[in-house]
Amino acid sequence: MTDILRTTNLTKRFRKTMALDHLNMIVLEHSVYGLVGPNGAGKTTTIKILMNAWQPTEGMAEVFGRDSRRLSPRDFTQIGYVSENQRMPGWMTVEYFMEYLKAFYPDWDVARARELLRQFELPPDRKIRHLSHGMRMKAALASSLAYRPRLIVLDEPFTGLDALVRDELIEGVLECAEGATILISSHDLSEVESFASHIGYLDHGHLQFSEEMTSLVDRFREIEVTLADPLQSPISWPAAWLNTEQSTAVVRFVDTQFDQERTIAEVHRLFGNAHQISVNPMPLRAIFVTLAKAGRKAA
Amino acid sequence: MRQTLHIFKKDVRHLWFEIAVAITVVAAFTFTGARRALWLVDPVTNRTAAWTMVLILLPLAWWTLIARVIHDEALTGDRQFWITRPYSWKSLLGAKALFILAFINLPMLIADVVILRAYGLRPLGAELPGLLWSQVLLAIVFVLPIAALSTLTAGFVQLTFAILTPCVIALVVAIVAPEVVLGGFWGGTDWVRTYCLFLAISVAAPAILFWQYSTRRTAAGRVLAVAAAILAVLGMTLIPWSAAFKIQSWLSKQKVEQPVARVDFDSRSKWLTRAVIEGDRVRVELPLNVTALPTGMSAKPEGFSIQLQAPDGTMWHTDQVLPGYASNMGQEFSLQVTVDGAFYRKVKDEPTRVRGSLYLTVFGNRGTTLVPFGDRSVPVPRIGVCAASRGANRQSYFLICSSAFRFPPLLVSYSFIQSAKETSQYAWTSPQPRSISYSPFPAEPGISPISQDFTLATMREAFSEGRVDAVEALAHIRRSFEIDNLRLGDFEVRPALVSP
């Protein structure tokens, strides 16, 4: 698969604040990439630079292999961008908004646009400024899906939406995005874990990890070791083990590079008197909490 | 082009109300302006209050329209929906330019044509260069600065702040140190300074527009705007008057070589020399003679530079622009120089050498046109049209001349005559002709396409017609003079002796 988005040492400074610190990220074609991280992690900054709304301080962001600072109108005909805080032309009716945008896209599909309005239950004759936040997001999304973009970029699209609207939007995106690459940012993992194929975790401008969802879930395990005898000396924990806890008879940790044989062997090496080893898969949320707590590179 | 038209149509649809307001104000301007052409016949048509209001409302309507159309796709910020849509910046800029042309320039062009025709002027004939140049000035003065500022601001409040801030600064400086803002009035050559500003606007504003539309890097755009404003102010403040006069000379209609027009100290009237003590300063008056002018030509002093040199070599120097009221026409001229008191006291009893240059405008090509009293204007070559009327009591007389876009660089005098006797029993109502600009451009900045000059006389004599005499500024020359061994102290007078 080729990469649709790529950042190379992407750095953005706002005066003394480092928003992005040499970010290297790749989004592969046809993937659904969830860029997650706490508020202020640098997700929106990354997306703004990718969309040429902001200039990087250092490094480079590429979209379709082109420097994002040189994105042409032609490139934007293949990009659908929706942001939670996008300023929409409130004076336009939904219908006129779609009609107005149609002229900018050679691949605008009128039938699809009509279908999207119907699917999202958007009132065509209502002015955008009179729509609720959720409806506005739907209108933005409908206007970004009607031309079958090759790349869909969604920046915190679900913020402030109720669960029903959120599900409608997700459904809408997935239905219409056949073959498209999706980059979706969110501070809430649960918003993206159900449909993202890849996940990137950004914190303080650093990409803590970026990988396929399945491999991520595979390599994280919560391990509990029951010891036959209490430990006599301090343990030198392997770097891949996080959230280590120990009591006299029990040791708990999260292995970030889990491999059945290797991990068990390592446990036996460190705790020769292991009485019982319990290996538990982790939900994505638990993985993120672990990483956030550890605040260190796990990948 | 398709995208340009598409965005243009969207803007028209969105801003129809603002467009309607602007067009209505232009219509009111056209109607009021055209009716004013009749006011000599029907004074009721001279609705000065309405005219003044229209002249205030018009720029406000334009600025609102420009700001609204540019802010519709605001260039500052990163949350606008359009920046991630396939907009071509050239199409967007083109759409905005088309909008401004369609709803500001075109209506104003039509309004000017209608008003000029109402005055009996020929907007598509002799006045065509002025008509076109007035459109350029409209763009430079009213459109480009606001358009550029609009691209650097996110909304109307920010824009208003951006407009008011420099105005407030200029106002404060004008109050505290008026010479910094104005640098004194340069008379006929003042246009050079104005055009320095226009040049700065014509370069900076399009540069900002192109920069903002092509890159949307507002911080750099704002730096460019501030730098341009500072450069414009510095340019206007620092350019010396003599340089402006040099430009004016270069643009002279006619070359006047040496030895035509000489300037000498009028030694026969040496007794007119005076050194009037005015506190710490001394006003030195020197009688000068302007001679060797060809027949039919006259000269008007515009300014001078002068250098006083003491026998020990110490010098004092000044350049001064003569205020309009101090200038006169004719051969004799009293040059008044304010000299530093300390220098004066040092040299007053010494034989001092005076070296100076007088900057003169040479006028010629006199033309006279008789204007009969009546309802109708008559064409007056080089001016436009003039009309004369007399009051019901036959003792008050009025003569008014209207020109298109600017008053021409002519010294015009008005008189009322008794044609039967063919004598020149005329009544001057103004001892000095109006201040004129020597600008070579066919229009001056302003909203009204009509520039007027008039005279009013109340006389017992019965006059039968008005007369307009005009002489044309042909050349702008500099002539040097020298006075040796002038002992200023010999001519010293105390103010008390001059005006008890």
Tab-separated table of C-alpha atoms in Angstrom, chain B residues 137-487:
chain	number	residue	atom	x	y	z
B	137	LEU	CA	-7.800	57.360	-8.177
B	138	LEU	CA	-11.038	55.851	-6.906
B	139	ALA	CA	-9.251	52.513	-6.784
B	140	ILE	CA	-6.148	53.934	-5.096
B	141	VAL	CA	-7.905	56.119	-2.542
B	142	PHE	CA	-11.093	54.263	-1.704
B	143	VAL	CA	-10.798	50.670	-2.840
B	144	LEU	CA	-7.268	49.285	-2.565
B	145	PRO	CA	-6.431	50.356	1.008
B	146	ILE	CA	-9.679	48.960	2.401
B	147	ALA	CA	-9.428	45.831	0.283
B	148	ALA	CA	-5.868	45.219	1.498
B	149	LEU	CA	-6.828	45.840	5.131
B	150	SER	CA	-9.826	43.551	4.745
B	151	THR	CA	-7.573	40.696	3.689
B	152	LEU	CA	-5.558	41.222	6.866
B	153	THR	CA	-8.530	41.266	9.193
B	154	ALA	CA	-11.081	38.663	10.158
B	155	GLY	CA	-14.143	40.856	10.432
B	156	PHE	CA	-15.639	44.292	10.480
B	157	VAL	CA	-14.613	45.102	14.053
B	158	GLN	CA	-10.973	44.263	13.368
B	159	LEU	CA	-11.099	46.228	10.135
B	160	THR	CA	-12.582	49.288	11.837
B	161	PHE	CA	-9.846	49.070	14.437
B	162	ALA	CA	-7.214	48.776	11.689
B	163	ILE	CA	-8.613	51.880	9.962
B	164	LEU	CA	-9.049	53.945	13.101
B	165	THR	CA	-5.691	53.193	14.697
B	166	PRO	CA	-3.550	55.010	12.094
B	167	CYS	CA	-6.168	57.770	11.913
B	168	VAL	CA	-5.957	58.326	15.651
B	169	ILE	CA	-2.147	58.247	15.543
B	170	ALA	CA	-2.136	60.760	12.669
B	171	LEU	CA	-4.616	62.961	14.532
B	172	VAL	CA	-2.546	62.954	17.703
B	173	VAL	CA	0.636	63.722	15.781
B	174	ALA	CA	-1.183	66.427	13.805
B	175	ILE	CA	-2.240	68.074	17.042
B	176	VAL	CA	1.092	67.699	18.795
B	177	ALA	CA	3.374	68.358	15.817
B	178	PRO	CA	1.421	69.400	12.736
B	179	GLU	CA	4.578	69.961	10.694
B	180	VAL	CA	5.366	66.233	10.950
B	181	VAL	CA	2.053	65.258	9.363
B	182	LEU	CA	1.662	68.060	6.917
B	183	GLY	CA	5.159	69.441	6.516
B	184	GLY	CA	3.539	72.700	5.482
B	185	PHE	CA	1.498	73.182	2.360
B	186	TRP	CA	3.523	73.044	-0.827
B	187	GLY	CA	1.091	74.978	-2.974
B	188	GLY	CA	0.916	73.854	-6.570
B	189	THR	CA	3.528	71.135	-6.085
B	190	ASP	CA	1.792	69.547	-3.124
B	191	TRP	CA	0.471	66.870	-5.465
B	192	VAL	CA	3.982	65.332	-5.575
B	193	ARG	CA	3.682	64.429	-1.918
B	194	THR	CA	0.146	63.149	-2.409
B	195	TYR	CA	1.285	60.981	-5.292
B	196	CYS	CA	4.115	59.614	-3.138
B	197	LEU	CA	1.382	58.297	-0.886
B	198	PHE	CA	-0.590	57.035	-3.877
B	199	LEU	CA	2.503	55.297	-5.196
B	200	ALA	CA	2.992	53.583	-1.853
B	201	ILE	CA	-0.653	52.482	-1.844
B	202	SER	CA	-0.502	51.335	-5.480
B	203	VAL	CA	2.508	49.155	-4.754
B	204	ALA	CA	1.731	47.951	-1.244
B	205	ALA	CA	-1.997	47.279	-1.489
B	206	PRO	CA	-1.849	45.009	-4.580
B	207	ALA	CA	1.236	43.322	-3.089
B	208	ILE	CA	-0.713	42.600	0.113
B	209	LEU	CA	-3.715	41.408	-1.878
B	210	PHE	CA	-1.620	39.039	-3.991
B	211	TRP	CA	0.324	37.859	-0.968
B	212	GLN	CA	-2.732	37.183	1.117
B	213	TYR	CA	-4.724	35.480	-1.614
B	214	SER	CA	-1.815	33.328	-2.707
B	215	THR	CA	-0.397	32.406	0.701
B	216	ARG	CA	-2.815	33.519	3.478
B	217	ARG	CA	0.195	34.248	5.676
B	218	THR	CA	-1.408	37.094	7.530
B	219	ALA	CA	1.423	37.870	9.938
B	220	ALA	CA	3.786	38.615	7.068
B	221	GLY	CA	1.019	40.529	5.287
B	222	ARG	CA	0.510	42.709	8.344
B	223	VAL	CA	4.230	43.384	8.595
B	224	LEU	CA	4.185	44.392	4.940
B	225	ALA	CA	1.245	46.747	5.562
B	226	VAL	CA	2.903	48.417	8.548
B	227	ALA	CA	6.212	48.720	6.679
B	228	ALA	CA	4.431	50.267	3.695
B	229	ALA	CA	2.614	52.732	5.943
B	230	ILE	CA	5.867	53.757	7.631
B	231	LEU	CA	7.637	54.108	4.279
B	232	ALA	CA	4.759	56.176	2.896
B	233	VAL	CA	4.815	58.502	5.902
B	234	LEU	CA	8.604	58.781	5.761
B	235	GLY	CA	8.469	59.400	2.017
B	236	MET	CA	5.889	62.125	2.446
B	237	THR	CA	7.712	63.698	5.357
B	238	LEU	CA	11.271	63.442	4.145
B	239	ILE	CA	10.926	64.349	0.484
B	240	PRO	CA	12.249	67.908	0.197
B	241	TRP	CA	10.174	70.543	-1.461
B	242	SER	CA	13.043	71.333	-3.846
B	243	ALA	CA	12.893	67.731	-5.109
B	244	ALA	CA	9.174	68.119	-5.730
B	245	PHE	CA	9.874	71.323	-7.633
B	246	LYS	CA	12.543	69.521	-9.653
B	247	ILE	CA	9.974	66.917	-10.646
B	248	GLN	CA	7.592	69.724	-11.505
B	249	SER	CA	10.262	71.398	-13.668
B	250	TRP	CA	10.889	68.163	-15.446
B	251	LEU	CA	7.191	67.938	-16.245
B	252	SER	CA	7.026	71.534	-17.455
B	253	LYS	CA	4.937	72.046	-20.504
B	254	GLN	CA	7.462	74.405	-21.974
B	255	LYS	CA	11.211	74.665	-21.525
B	256	VAL	CA	12.423	78.088	-20.469
B	257	GLU	CA	16.181	78.255	-20.844
B	258	GLN	CA	18.558	80.884	-19.573
B	259	PRO	CA	18.735	83.839	-20.026
B	260	VAL	CA	14.948	84.034	-20.085
B	261	ALA	CA	13.736	85.129	-16.653
B	262	ARG	CA	16.383	86.622	-14.418
B	263	VAL	CA	16.218	87.289	-10.740
B	264	ASP	CA	18.260	90.129	-9.271
B	265	PHE	CA	18.433	92.173	-6.172
B	266	ASP	CA	16.498	95.359	-6.865
B	267	SER	CA	19.267	97.784	-6.051
B	268	ARG	CA	17.108	100.781	-6.992
B	269	SER	CA	14.735	99.780	-4.256
B	270	LYS	CA	17.487	98.873	-1.834
B	271	TRP	CA	15.789	101.052	0.744
B	272	LEU	CA	13.000	98.473	0.864
B	273	THR	CA	15.457	96.063	2.478
B	274	ARG	CA	14.579	95.500	6.101
B	275	ALA	CA	15.668	93.408	9.011
B	276	VAL	CA	12.748	93.278	11.407
B	277	ILE	CA	13.569	91.994	14.879
B	278	GLU	CA	10.931	89.493	15.990
B	279	GLY	CA	12.002	88.222	19.372
B	280	ASP	CA	14.848	85.812	18.910
B	281	ARG	CA	14.408	85.738	15.192
B	282	VAL	CA	14.773	88.312	12.483
B	283	ARG	CA	12.654	88.727	9.408
B	284	VAL	CA	14.846	89.874	6.563
B	285	GLU	CA	13.064	91.398	3.601
B	286	LEU	CA	14.896	91.663	0.298
B	287	PRO	CA	13.482	93.426	-2.767
B	288	LEU	CA	13.995	91.273	-5.842
B	289	ASN	CA	13.305	91.887	-9.482
B	290	VAL	CA	12.183	89.273	-11.954
B	291	THR	CA	13.160	90.467	-15.421
B	292	ALA	CA	13.780	89.261	-18.924
B	293	LEU	CA	10.481	87.471	-19.228
B	294	PRO	CA	9.123	87.206	-22.756
B	295	THR	CA	6.125	89.329	-23.595
B	296	GLY	CA	2.895	87.813	-22.417
B	297	MET	CA	4.550	85.819	-19.701
B	298	SER	CA	4.547	86.431	-16.000
B	299	ALA	CA	6.210	84.679	-13.112
B	300	LYS	CA	4.950	83.614	-9.741
B	301	PRO	CA	7.458	82.828	-6.985
B	302	GLU	CA	6.786	79.465	-5.358
B	303	GLY	CA	9.671	79.149	-2.948
B	304	PHE	CA	13.288	79.938	-2.364
B	305	SER	CA	16.523	78.753	-0.865
B	306	ILE	CA	18.885	81.259	0.598
B	307	GLN	CA	22.329	81.237	2.099
B	308	LEU	CA	23.894	84.016	4.146
B	309	GLN	CA	27.668	83.973	4.350
B	310	ALA	CA	29.672	86.055	6.802
B	311	PRO	CA	33.170	87.285	5.877
B	312	ASP	CA	34.706	84.625	8.144
B	313	GLY	CA	32.994	81.948	6.091
B	314	THR	CA	30.265	80.967	8.547
B	315	MET	CA	26.999	80.313	6.807
B	316	TRP	CA	23.317	80.083	7.478
B	317	HIS	CA	20.936	78.403	5.084
B	318	THR	CA	17.220	77.858	4.652
B	319	ASP	CA	14.718	76.507	2.143
B	320	GLN	CA	11.192	77.780	2.278
B	321	VAL	CA	8.006	77.275	0.364
B	322	LEU	CA	6.094	80.454	-0.116
B	323	PRO	CA	2.561	80.318	1.112
B	324	GLY	CA	0.037	81.031	-1.602
B	325	TYR	CA	-0.998	84.337	-0.145
B	326	ALA	CA	2.616	85.574	-0.099
B	327	SER	CA	3.087	84.858	-3.754
B	328	ASN	CA	2.318	87.455	-6.272
B	329	MET	CA	2.632	88.001	-9.944
B	330	GLY	CA	4.762	90.652	-11.457
B	331	GLN	CA	8.304	91.817	-11.652
B	332	GLU	CA	8.897	93.083	-8.163
B	333	PHE	CA	8.955	90.822	-5.247
B	334	SER	CA	9.852	91.195	-1.622
B	335	LEU	CA	11.527	88.049	-0.365
B	336	GLN	CA	10.936	87.508	3.331
B	337	VAL	CA	13.325	85.232	5.176
B	338	THR	CA	13.182	84.386	8.828
B	339	VAL	CA	16.805	84.306	9.978
B	340	ASP	CA	18.173	82.757	13.128
B	341	GLY	CA	18.671	85.571	15.677
B	342	ALA	CA	22.106	84.413	16.856
B	343	PHE	CA	23.458	84.304	13.329
B	344	TYR	CA	21.930	87.658	12.549
B	345	ARG	CA	23.519	89.302	15.594
B	346	LYS	CA	26.853	87.843	14.583
B	347	VAL	CA	26.816	89.130	11.013
B	348	LYS	CA	24.595	92.170	11.088
B	349	ASP	CA	27.459	94.635	11.071
B	350	GLU	CA	29.540	92.651	8.629
B	351	PRO	CA	29.362	92.823	4.853
B	352	THR	CA	27.358	89.656	4.226
B	353	ARG	CA	27.082	87.725	1.043
B	354	VAL	CA	23.584	86.552	0.142
B	355	ARG	CA	23.236	83.748	-2.351
B	356	GLY	CA	19.875	82.341	-3.188
B	357	SER	CA	17.589	80.690	-5.646
B	358	LEU	CA	14.064	81.634	-6.420
B	359	TYR	CA	11.695	78.962	-7.684
B	360	LEU	CA	9.268	80.421	-10.161
B	361	THR	CA	6.309	79.282	-12.164
B	362	VAL	CA	6.084	80.997	-15.503
B	363	PHE	CA	2.604	81.647	-16.802
B	364	GLY	CA	1.553	82.512	-20.323
B	365	ASN	CA	-0.892	81.765	-23.103
B	366	ARG	CA	-3.502	84.136	-21.823
B	367	GLY	CA	-7.016	83.343	-22.878
B	368	THR	CA	-10.140	85.404	-22.387
B	369	THR	CA	-13.724	84.262	-22.600
B	370	LEU	CA	-16.807	86.397	-22.213
B	371	VAL	CA	-19.662	84.852	-20.315
B	372	PRO	CA	-23.054	86.428	-20.893
B	373	PHE	CA	-25.502	86.614	-18.022
B	374	GLY	CA	-28.125	83.991	-18.437
B	375	ASP	CA	-29.302	80.529	-17.624
B	376	ARG	CA	-26.837	78.682	-19.727
B	377	SER	CA	-23.226	77.803	-19.194
B	378	VAL	CA	-20.751	78.571	-21.908
B	379	PRO	CA	-17.720	76.454	-22.711
B	380	VAL	CA	-14.470	78.061	-21.644
B	381	PRO	CA	-11.366	76.564	-23.220
B	382	ARG	CA	-9.019	74.795	-20.790
B	383	ILE	CA	-11.432	75.329	-17.897
B	384	GLY	CA	-14.703	73.652	-18.721
B	385	VAL	CA	-17.895	75.627	-18.544
B	386	CYS	CA	-18.711	78.945	-16.902
B	387	ALA	CA	-21.989	80.650	-16.153
B	388	ALA	CA	-22.749	84.187	-15.047
B	389	SER	CA	-25.817	85.608	-13.430
B	390	ARG	CA	-26.965	88.795	-11.820
B	391	GLY	CA	-29.282	89.356	-8.941
B	392	ALA	CA	-32.771	90.765	-9.251
B	393	ASN	CA	-31.541	94.140	-7.954
B	394	ARG	CA	-28.945	94.215	-10.720
B	395	GLN	CA	-26.280	95.057	-8.225
B	396	SER	CA	-24.992	91.622	-7.379
B	397	TYR	CA	-23.149	89.536	-9.895
B	398	PHE	CA	-22.067	85.967	-9.845
B	399	LEU	CA	-19.698	84.017	-12.036
B	400	ILE	CA	-18.976	80.334	-11.622
B	401	CYS	CA	-16.742	77.984	-13.559
B	402	SER	CA	-16.963	74.216	-13.435
B	403	SER	CA	-14.224	71.834	-14.477
B	404	ALA	CA	-14.205	68.104	-14.790
B	405	PHE	CA	-12.347	66.177	-12.074
B	406	ARG	CA	-9.941	68.978	-11.192
B	407	PHE	CA	-9.421	72.659	-11.598
B	408	PRO	CA	-6.838	73.033	-14.368
B	409	PRO	CA	-3.376	74.484	-13.682
B	410	LEU	CA	-4.456	77.942	-14.686
B	411	LEU	CA	-4.453	81.233	-12.870
B	412	VAL	CA	-7.929	82.492	-13.489
B	413	SER	CA	-9.250	85.930	-12.820
B	414	TYR	CA	-12.886	86.914	-13.070
B	415	SER	CA	-14.335	90.250	-13.901
B	416	PHE	CA	-17.601	91.841	-14.858
B	417	ILE	CA	-17.560	94.281	-17.734
B	418	GLN	CA	-19.691	96.775	-19.516
B	419	SER	CA	-19.436	95.502	-23.022
B	420	ALA	CA	-20.942	98.616	-24.631
B	421	LYS	CA	-18.008	100.681	-23.505
B	422	GLU	CA	-15.581	97.823	-23.775
B	423	THR	CA	-13.867	99.068	-20.709
B	424	SER	CA	-12.591	96.884	-18.024
B	425	GLN	CA	-14.683	98.071	-15.163
B	426	TYR	CA	-14.458	94.884	-13.330
B	427	ALA	CA	-15.067	93.903	-9.803
B	428	TRP	CA	-12.578	91.632	-8.167
B	429	THR	CA	-14.094	89.727	-5.375
B	430	SER	CA	-10.987	87.833	-4.542
B	431	PRO	CA	-7.648	89.618	-4.560
B	432	GLN	CA	-5.817	86.344	-5.213
B	433	PRO	CA	-6.677	83.605	-7.663
B	434	ARG	CA	-7.555	80.280	-6.123
B	435	SER	CA	-4.798	77.949	-5.087
B	436	ILE	CA	-4.077	75.610	-7.964
B	437	SER	CA	-2.316	72.334	-8.376
B	438	TYR	CA	0.297	71.873	-11.084
B	439	SER	CA	-0.354	68.143	-11.148
B	440	PRO	CA	-0.020	66.778	-14.692
B	441	PHE	CA	-2.790	64.268	-14.070
B	442	PRO	CA	-6.243	64.874	-15.499
B	443	ALA	CA	-8.070	64.224	-12.235
B	444	GLU	CA	-7.592	64.896	-8.572
B	445	PRO	CA	-8.615	62.593	-5.762
B	446	GLY	CA	-12.139	63.181	-4.608
B	447	ILE	CA	-15.635	61.895	-5.047
B	448	SER	CA	-17.286	64.736	-6.905
B	449	PRO	CA	-16.404	64.861	-10.600
B	450	ILE	CA	-16.915	68.611	-10.621
B	451	SER	CA	-14.437	71.174	-9.387
B	452	GLN	CA	-15.730	74.719	-9.150
B	453	ASP	CA	-14.431	78.223	-8.726
B	454	PHE	CA	-16.543	81.306	-8.491
B	455	THR	CA	-16.629	84.976	-7.762
B	456	LEU	CA	-19.350	87.178	-6.358
B	457	ALA	CA	-19.500	90.952	-6.693
B	458	THR	CA	-21.840	93.562	-5.370
B	459	MET	CA	-21.441	96.722	-7.399
B	460	ARG	CA	-23.509	99.764	-8.245
B	461	GLU	CA	-22.392	99.751	-11.834
B	462	ALA	CA	-24.513	97.819	-14.277
B	463	PHE	CA	-22.479	95.124	-15.952
B	464	SER	CA	-23.539	93.304	-19.045
B	465	GLU	CA	-21.371	90.192	-18.925
B	466	GLY	CA	-18.708	88.341	-17.066
B	467	ARG	CA	-15.196	87.746	-18.242
B	468	VAL	CA	-12.821	84.931	-17.506
B	469	ASP	CA	-9.103	85.463	-18.022
B	470	ALA	CA	-6.807	82.535	-17.667
B	471	VAL	CA	-3.082	82.117	-17.917
B	472	GLU	CA	-1.509	78.725	-18.089
B	473	ALA	CA	1.405	77.401	-16.048
B	474	LEU	CA	4.015	76.814	-18.722
B	475	ALA	CA	7.230	76.196	-16.875
B	476	HIS	CA	8.698	75.817	-13.435
B	477	ILE	CA	12.162	77.254	-13.204
B	478	ARG	CA	14.835	78.019	-10.676
B	479	ARG	CA	16.865	81.187	-10.913
B	480	SER	CA	19.801	82.144	-8.747
B	481	PHE	CA	20.744	85.549	-7.452
B	482	GLU	CA	23.533	87.024	-5.381
B	483	ILE	CA	23.868	90.107	-3.240
B	484	ASP	CA	27.331	91.079	-2.094
B	485	ASN	CA	28.344	93.141	0.861
B	486	LEU	CA	24.927	93.582	2.345
B	487	ARG	CA	25.200	94.937	5.866
